[in-house]
Amino acid sequence: MVTKILNWLYKYLGLICCCCLFGYYLTAYPYTTNLELDQSAHYPLFAVCSGVFLNFLIWSVVDEEDFSLFRICYIVVIVFFLLLSYYDSPILYSGNEHLYNLYCAALAGYIFLFHVEGRLIKYFLYFIIVSAAVEIGKAYLQVFADHGSIPLSLAITGYFDNSAALSVFLVATFPIIVYCVIVPAGHRFGKWVSIGGYLLITLLILGLLAITVSRTSILTLMVINGLMGLSAYGRAAWVWVMRHKALTAFIGIIIIGFGLWAIHSLYHLKYQSAEGRMLIWEVCWQHIKDRPLLGTGPGTFSYWYPQWQAEYFQTHHKVPTAYFLSAGETINAFNEYVQLLCEVGILRMLLLAGSLFIFFRSSNGHPGERLAWTLKITVAAILISGFTFYSFHCTPLLMLLVLFVLKGSYDADSSIFLRSDARLRYPILVVISALVLFCGVKNYSQVCAIANLTIAENMHNLSPAELSALERDVSINLSRDGKALTRMGMVLLEYGELPRAKQCFSDSHCYYRGYQNSLQLANCYAEEGDYANALNRFRYLSYYLPSKFGPRYEQMKLLQRMNRHVEAKNVAKYIITMPVKIPSPTVTRIKEEARLFIEGKTDQ
């Protein structure tokens, strides 16, 4: 009786775990940006997901399941990631938020693949549909809410706090709604119900896309509607095409022309934003050739790109004004394939392309089966949006991509199974359990260090002994987390510990290249009187974010202190001619001080 109850629980537990992780991603942790200093949710998530994986592995071993060769390889990869995490390797170091979330999505994929079977998969799809409905409802409530000074196109965000991410998510879930709700309703109640439901959900999503003006989502919706049309009427359409070749050619020319016009119109709809993406891609293409085969390393784009952008503006003196104004603190390439080429290189990109090829070629049963088409067109929507959006760094979309590709590619009926041997089964389980336990202990220390750091940021009354203990805790447990080291440095600055703060900011630069830690490091050098290093840091910032007036203003002031007045006047002249992205009293004051300095009316 107890065994039956446990079997029943485990039958649904995998589904519940996948739904919980997806819901958590959707409402509390929608992005893996590696930018926000206070974002450290990947630490507890890593521990929880590893524990859940171990729980299912123990049950499979106790239940004496036979493992397929693919499943064994999957477990080996998970163990490899655990080892990398435990030893804080250069690949999976504690600050690499991207890889931590990919690891969690991979663990969810293991559970979804081997512990969510049959009709339970549809329940997970229904959960996604309910989530999309909640997002649509919240978005329309935001339409009629008071937005204050925020533009309506930016105020409609759902739970994503980002209008573009909301739009892409709704378009990605559109095929799931069609194939799991609208098509079955048409079979049961008639085609007019299906047509009405399709038009209703299309209008609801189009209404939000028109408000958010998400160009990526509009183009993706157009393409996936074409794909769904081909999936439903492909053979009939092919017969019609063969009978009316001239008319087909004419219609094709019209469609191509309309597509080019739509792309041109959408490009100029948000011209400066589009130019900003062109800048990022141009900078990236110049550096892909530096490491073409293996890239800079998974999850390292946010570390390397700031340096590339600074180098670009340092070596390119005549750039379009749109490039100058749109150069911001970039943590994604807004093209996942360009970013993947930068991070993983051509060889690993080919492996990913091969995995997707296997997925789209697999029939997963009958080729016309609704589940297969649901998975494939949803994955296609995420992949298409990845050309102009950070879809793989939007955690709900990343999770759907991993789960659906695995489920669509794996065929248990044709897999090679290895009969389990008790002499090997339990020793291997003990080794994996010990590894998960060790990683869990280390992860717990990291979570505690983050919690203590957060408390210290809000207390403002630590004793010297408590401050030293906190610094030691962070340096031991979070030595490779650049964001945590930056936060520690800011706490030390608050208590006047300038040399120790400077060391933290300097250490953080090895793993994190944000504006905040670069600025604080430059300020520390200036406070210590090390003007040469301070000047180099401010110059780097002025090239990295050329439209910001602060770094150039600090350069001017430092050069004055160093009695290098000719260079100071050159910087002041540049400040006066700089285009203004967002007018403000601060910018006006800086320009006025630069003008007065050039006219000789002030020395400071």
Tab-separated table of N, CA and C in Angstrom, residues 71-157:
chain	number	residue	atom	x	y	z
A	71	ARG	N	20.344	8.298	-21.037
A	71	ARG	CA	20.100	8.757	-19.666
A	71	ARG	C	21.379	8.709	-18.841
A	72	ILE	N	22.174	7.666	-19.041
A	72	ILE	CA	23.440	7.557	-18.317
A	72	ILE	C	24.377	8.710	-18.713
A	73	CYS	N	24.430	9.007	-20.013
A	73	CYS	CA	25.273	10.124	-20.472
A	73	CYS	C	24.769	11.447	-19.896
A	74	TYR	N	23.463	11.590	-19.803
A	74	TYR	CA	22.868	12.799	-19.241
A	74	TYR	C	23.312	12.964	-17.776
A	75	ILE	N	23.263	11.877	-17.020
A	75	ILE	CA	23.680	11.924	-15.616
A	75	ILE	C	25.171	12.252	-15.500
A	76	VAL	N	25.978	11.700	-16.406
A	76	VAL	CA	27.412	11.993	-16.401
A	76	VAL	C	27.662	13.486	-16.618
A	77	VAL	N	26.903	14.100	-17.540
A	77	VAL	CA	27.047	15.540	-17.797
A	77	VAL	C	26.670	16.339	-16.551
A	78	ILE	N	25.587	15.933	-15.879
A	78	ILE	CA	25.167	16.626	-14.649
A	78	ILE	C	26.249	16.512	-13.575
A	79	VAL	N	26.819	15.320	-13.428
A	79	VAL	CA	27.893	15.116	-12.450
A	79	VAL	C	29.107	15.983	-12.797
A	80	PHE	N	29.402	16.080	-14.088
A	80	PHE	CA	30.522	16.915	-14.531
A	80	PHE	C	30.287	18.374	-14.130
A	81	PHE	N	29.067	18.871	-14.319
A	81	PHE	CA	28.739	20.242	-13.921
A	81	PHE	C	28.838	20.409	-12.410
A	82	LEU	N	28.442	19.412	-11.657
A	82	LEU	CA	28.557	19.473	-10.203
A	82	LEU	C	30.020	19.587	-9.774
A	83	LEU	N	30.881	18.814	-10.438
A	83	LEU	CA	32.309	18.882	-10.120
A	83	LEU	C	32.880	20.267	-10.451
A	84	LEU	N	32.495	20.808	-11.602
A	84	LEU	CA	32.955	22.148	-11.969
A	84	LEU	C	32.509	23.178	-10.945
A	85	SER	N	31.283	23.022	-10.482
A	85	SER	CA	30.750	23.968	-9.494
A	85	SER	C	31.482	23.830	-8.164
A	86	TYR	N	31.724	22.604	-7.733
A	86	TYR	CA	32.346	22.385	-6.421
A	86	TYR	C	33.761	22.954	-6.385
A	87	TYR	N	34.490	22.783	-7.483
A	87	TYR	CA	35.872	23.267	-7.507
A	87	TYR	C	35.974	24.702	-8.015
A	88	ASP	N	34.811	25.343	-8.253
A	88	ASP	CA	34.781	26.748	-8.683
A	88	ASP	C	35.703	26.947	-9.879
A	89	SER	N	35.480	26.132	-10.909
A	89	SER	CA	36.355	26.140	-12.075
A	89	SER	C	36.201	27.440	-12.856
A	90	PRO	N	37.147	27.744	-13.756
A	90	PRO	CA	37.021	28.955	-14.586
A	90	PRO	C	35.784	28.949	-15.470
A	91	ILE	N	35.177	27.771	-15.691
A	91	ILE	CA	33.971	27.690	-16.531
A	91	ILE	C	32.728	27.950	-15.696
A	92	LEU	N	32.536	27.158	-14.640
A	92	LEU	CA	31.333	27.291	-13.807
A	92	LEU	C	31.731	27.877	-12.452
A	93	TYR	N	32.221	29.095	-12.464
A	93	TYR	CA	32.560	29.755	-11.211
A	93	TYR	C	31.297	30.378	-10.628
A	94	SER	N	31.370	30.744	-9.341
A	94	SER	CA	30.156	31.108	-8.611
A	94	SER	C	29.459	32.350	-9.145
A	95	GLY	N	30.166	33.207	-9.884
A	95	GLY	CA	29.525	34.395	-10.416
A	95	GLY	C	28.916	34.206	-11.790
A	96	ASN	N	29.063	33.016	-12.388
A	96	ASN	CA	28.564	32.771	-13.742
A	96	ASN	C	27.075	32.428	-13.688
A	97	GLU	N	26.276	33.459	-13.564
A	97	GLU	CA	24.828	33.291	-13.381
A	97	GLU	C	24.187	32.569	-14.559
A	98	HIS	N	24.662	32.817	-15.775
A	98	HIS	CA	24.080	32.208	-16.963
A	98	HIS	C	24.174	30.685	-16.910
A	99	LEU	N	25.383	30.174	-16.626
A	99	LEU	CA	25.568	28.718	-16.624
A	99	LEU	C	24.834	28.052	-15.471
A	100	TYR	N	24.733	28.724	-14.336
A	100	TYR	CA	23.982	28.166	-13.219
A	100	TYR	C	22.527	27.929	-13.627
A	101	ASN	N	21.939	28.897	-14.341
A	101	ASN	CA	20.550	28.745	-14.757
A	101	ASN	C	20.392	27.723	-15.866
A	102	LEU	N	21.377	27.610	-16.738
A	102	LEU	CA	21.341	26.568	-17.755
A	102	LEU	C	21.405	25.194	-17.094
A	103	TYR	N	22.219	25.077	-16.054
A	103	TYR	CA	22.300	23.828	-15.295
A	103	TYR	C	20.954	23.483	-14.666
A	104	CYS	N	20.281	24.479	-14.073
A	104	CYS	CA	18.967	24.237	-13.461
A	104	CYS	C	17.942	23.836	-14.509
A	105	ALA	N	17.995	24.473	-15.689
A	105	ALA	CA	17.085	24.094	-16.774
A	105	ALA	C	17.381	22.669	-17.245
A	106	ALA	N	18.661	22.286	-17.266
A	106	ALA	CA	19.031	20.921	-17.663
A	106	ALA	C	18.514	19.899	-16.656
A	107	LEU	N	18.554	20.219	-15.358
A	107	LEU	CA	18.003	19.316	-14.343
A	107	LEU	C	16.491	19.185	-14.515
A	108	ALA	N	15.831	20.312	-14.804
A	108	ALA	CA	14.393	20.244	-15.079
A	108	ALA	C	14.131	19.388	-16.314
A	109	GLY	N	15.043	19.485	-17.323
A	109	GLY	CA	14.902	18.659	-18.512
A	109	GLY	C	15.023	17.175	-18.201
A	110	TYR	N	15.928	16.824	-17.287
A	110	TYR	CA	16.070	15.408	-16.874
A	110	TYR	C	14.763	14.907	-16.264
A	111	ILE	N	14.193	15.697	-15.367
A	111	ILE	CA	12.938	15.296	-14.715
A	111	ILE	C	11.807	15.223	-15.729
A	112	PHE	N	11.729	16.224	-16.620
A	112	PHE	CA	10.667	16.263	-17.625
A	112	PHE	C	10.768	15.083	-18.579
A	113	LEU	N	11.996	14.680	-18.884
A	113	LEU	CA	12.217	13.621	-19.865
A	113	LEU	C	11.941	12.233	-19.302
A	114	PHE	N	12.348	11.996	-18.059
A	114	PHE	CA	12.296	10.640	-17.520
A	114	PHE	C	11.256	10.444	-16.418
A	115	HIS	N	10.633	11.522	-15.941
A	115	HIS	CA	9.678	11.376	-14.835
A	115	HIS	C	8.356	12.105	-15.085
A	116	VAL	N	8.158	12.627	-16.287
A	116	VAL	CA	6.862	13.207	-16.658
A	116	VAL	C	6.433	12.512	-17.937
A	117	GLU	N	5.439	11.668	-17.852
A	117	GLU	CA	5.100	10.804	-18.973
A	117	GLU	C	3.640	10.991	-19.393
A	118	GLY	N	3.396	10.598	-20.643
A	118	GLY	CA	2.035	10.510	-21.162
A	118	GLY	C	1.246	11.802	-21.052
A	119	ARG	N	0.056	11.676	-20.497
A	119	ARG	CA	-0.849	12.826	-20.430
A	119	ARG	C	-0.351	13.906	-19.481
A	120	LEU	N	0.600	13.580	-18.604
A	120	LEU	CA	1.122	14.600	-17.690
A	120	LEU	C	1.860	15.701	-18.449
A	121	ILE	N	2.392	15.362	-19.621
A	121	ILE	CA	3.046	16.393	-20.438
A	121	ILE	C	2.037	17.453	-20.838
A	122	LYS	N	0.827	16.995	-21.180
A	122	LYS	CA	-0.221	17.960	-21.548
A	122	LYS	C	-0.612	18.824	-20.357
A	123	TYR	N	-0.562	18.270	-19.174
A	123	TYR	CA	-0.866	19.073	-17.984
A	123	TYR	C	0.158	20.202	-17.825
A	124	PHE	N	1.415	19.879	-18.127
A	124	PHE	CA	2.433	20.934	-18.072
A	124	PHE	C	2.150	22.012	-19.120
A	125	LEU	N	1.735	21.590	-20.309
A	125	LEU	CA	1.379	22.564	-21.344
A	125	LEU	C	0.178	23.397	-20.915
A	126	TYR	N	-0.778	22.776	-20.235
A	126	TYR	CA	-1.928	23.536	-19.733
A	126	TYR	C	-1.489	24.560	-18.678
A	127	PHE	N	-0.502	24.187	-17.877
A	127	PHE	CA	0.025	25.132	-16.889
A	127	PHE	C	0.652	26.341	-17.586
A	128	ILE	N	1.361	26.087	-18.690
A	128	ILE	CA	1.943	27.189	-19.463
A	128	ILE	C	0.839	28.080	-20.024
A	129	ILE	N	-0.241	27.463	-20.501
A	129	ILE	CA	-1.357	28.234	-21.055
A	129	ILE	C	-1.992	29.103	-19.971
A	130	VAL	N	-2.181	28.540	-18.779
A	130	VAL	CA	-2.735	29.326	-17.669
A	130	VAL	C	-1.795	30.484	-17.329
A	131	SER	N	-0.493	30.219	-17.342
A	131	SER	CA	0.488	31.274	-17.066
A	131	SER	C	0.397	32.385	-18.105
A	132	ALA	N	0.241	31.996	-19.380
A	132	ALA	CA	0.108	32.995	-20.440
A	132	ALA	C	-1.171	33.806	-20.260
A	133	ALA	N	-2.254	33.121	-19.852
A	133	ALA	CA	-3.523	33.826	-19.624
A	133	ALA	C	-3.383	34.836	-18.482
A	134	VAL	N	-2.664	34.449	-17.428
A	134	VAL	CA	-2.436	35.358	-16.306
A	134	VAL	C	-1.622	36.568	-16.773
A	135	GLU	N	-0.606	36.321	-17.603
A	135	GLU	CA	0.205	37.428	-18.122
A	135	GLU	C	-0.640	38.371	-18.988
A	136	ILE	N	-1.509	37.800	-19.814
A	136	ILE	CA	-2.371	38.630	-20.657
A	136	ILE	C	-3.312	39.464	-19.799
A	137	GLY	N	-3.900	38.813	-18.780
A	137	GLY	CA	-4.807	39.536	-17.890
A	137	GLY	C	-4.108	40.671	-17.159
A	138	LYS	N	-2.918	40.383	-16.628
A	138	LYS	CA	-2.178	41.425	-15.907
A	138	LYS	C	-1.776	42.561	-16.853
A	139	ALA	N	-1.408	42.198	-18.079
A	139	ALA	CA	-1.004	43.216	-19.047
A	139	ALA	C	-2.161	44.154	-19.380
A	140	TYR	N	-3.364	43.602	-19.569
A	140	TYR	CA	-4.503	44.470	-19.896
A	140	TYR	C	-4.945	45.287	-18.687
A	141	LEU	N	-4.730	44.771	-17.499
A	141	LEU	CA	-4.989	45.601	-16.313
A	141	LEU	C	-4.022	46.781	-16.266
A	142	GLN	N	-2.777	46.528	-16.672
A	142	GLN	CA	-1.785	47.613	-16.705
A	142	GLN	C	-2.110	48.647	-17.771
A	143	VAL	N	-2.797	48.215	-18.848
A	143	VAL	CA	-3.178	49.165	-19.891
A	143	VAL	C	-4.072	50.266	-19.318
A	144	PHE	N	-4.992	49.873	-18.430
A	144	PHE	CA	-5.967	50.828	-17.895
A	144	PHE	C	-5.551	51.408	-16.539
A	145	ALA	N	-4.352	51.074	-16.076
A	145	ALA	CA	-3.860	51.618	-14.800
A	145	ALA	C	-3.200	52.968	-15.037
A	146	ASP	N	-2.893	53.643	-13.944
A	146	ASP	CA	-2.216	54.941	-14.020
A	146	ASP	C	-0.718	54.697	-14.168
A	147	HIS	N	-0.121	55.197	-15.250
A	147	HIS	CA	1.290	54.950	-15.531
A	147	HIS	C	2.189	56.102	-15.113
A	148	GLY	N	1.607	57.198	-14.680
A	148	GLY	CA	2.419	58.364	-14.337
A	148	GLY	C	3.130	58.899	-15.566
A	149	SER	N	4.422	59.107	-15.461
A	149	SER	CA	5.209	59.650	-16.576
A	149	SER	C	5.793	58.564	-17.474
A	150	ILE	N	5.536	57.289	-17.149
A	150	ILE	CA	6.095	56.183	-17.937
A	150	ILE	C	5.294	56.029	-19.225
A	151	PRO	N	5.935	55.953	-20.393
A	151	PRO	CA	5.207	55.728	-21.646
A	151	PRO	C	4.425	54.413	-21.607
A	152	LEU	N	3.276	54.398	-22.259
A	152	LEU	CA	2.419	53.208	-22.227
A	152	LEU	C	3.143	51.991	-22.781
A	153	SER	N	3.968	52.175	-23.817
A	153	SER	CA	4.665	51.047	-24.430
A	153	SER	C	5.643	50.380	-23.471
A	154	LEU	N	6.120	51.122	-22.457
A	154	LEU	CA	7.047	50.559	-21.473
A	154	LEU	C	6.350	50.111	-20.201
A	155	ALA	N	5.112	50.560	-20.002
A	155	ALA	CA	4.393	50.253	-18.758
A	155	ALA	C	3.713	48.894	-18.800
A	156	ILE	N	3.522	48.331	-19.989
A	156	ILE	CA	2.835	47.039	-20.128
A	156	ILE	C	3.887	45.947	-20.052
A	157	THR	N	4.065	45.377	-18.867
A	157	THR	CA	5.175	44.443	-18.655
A	157	THR	C	4.759	43.092	-18.090
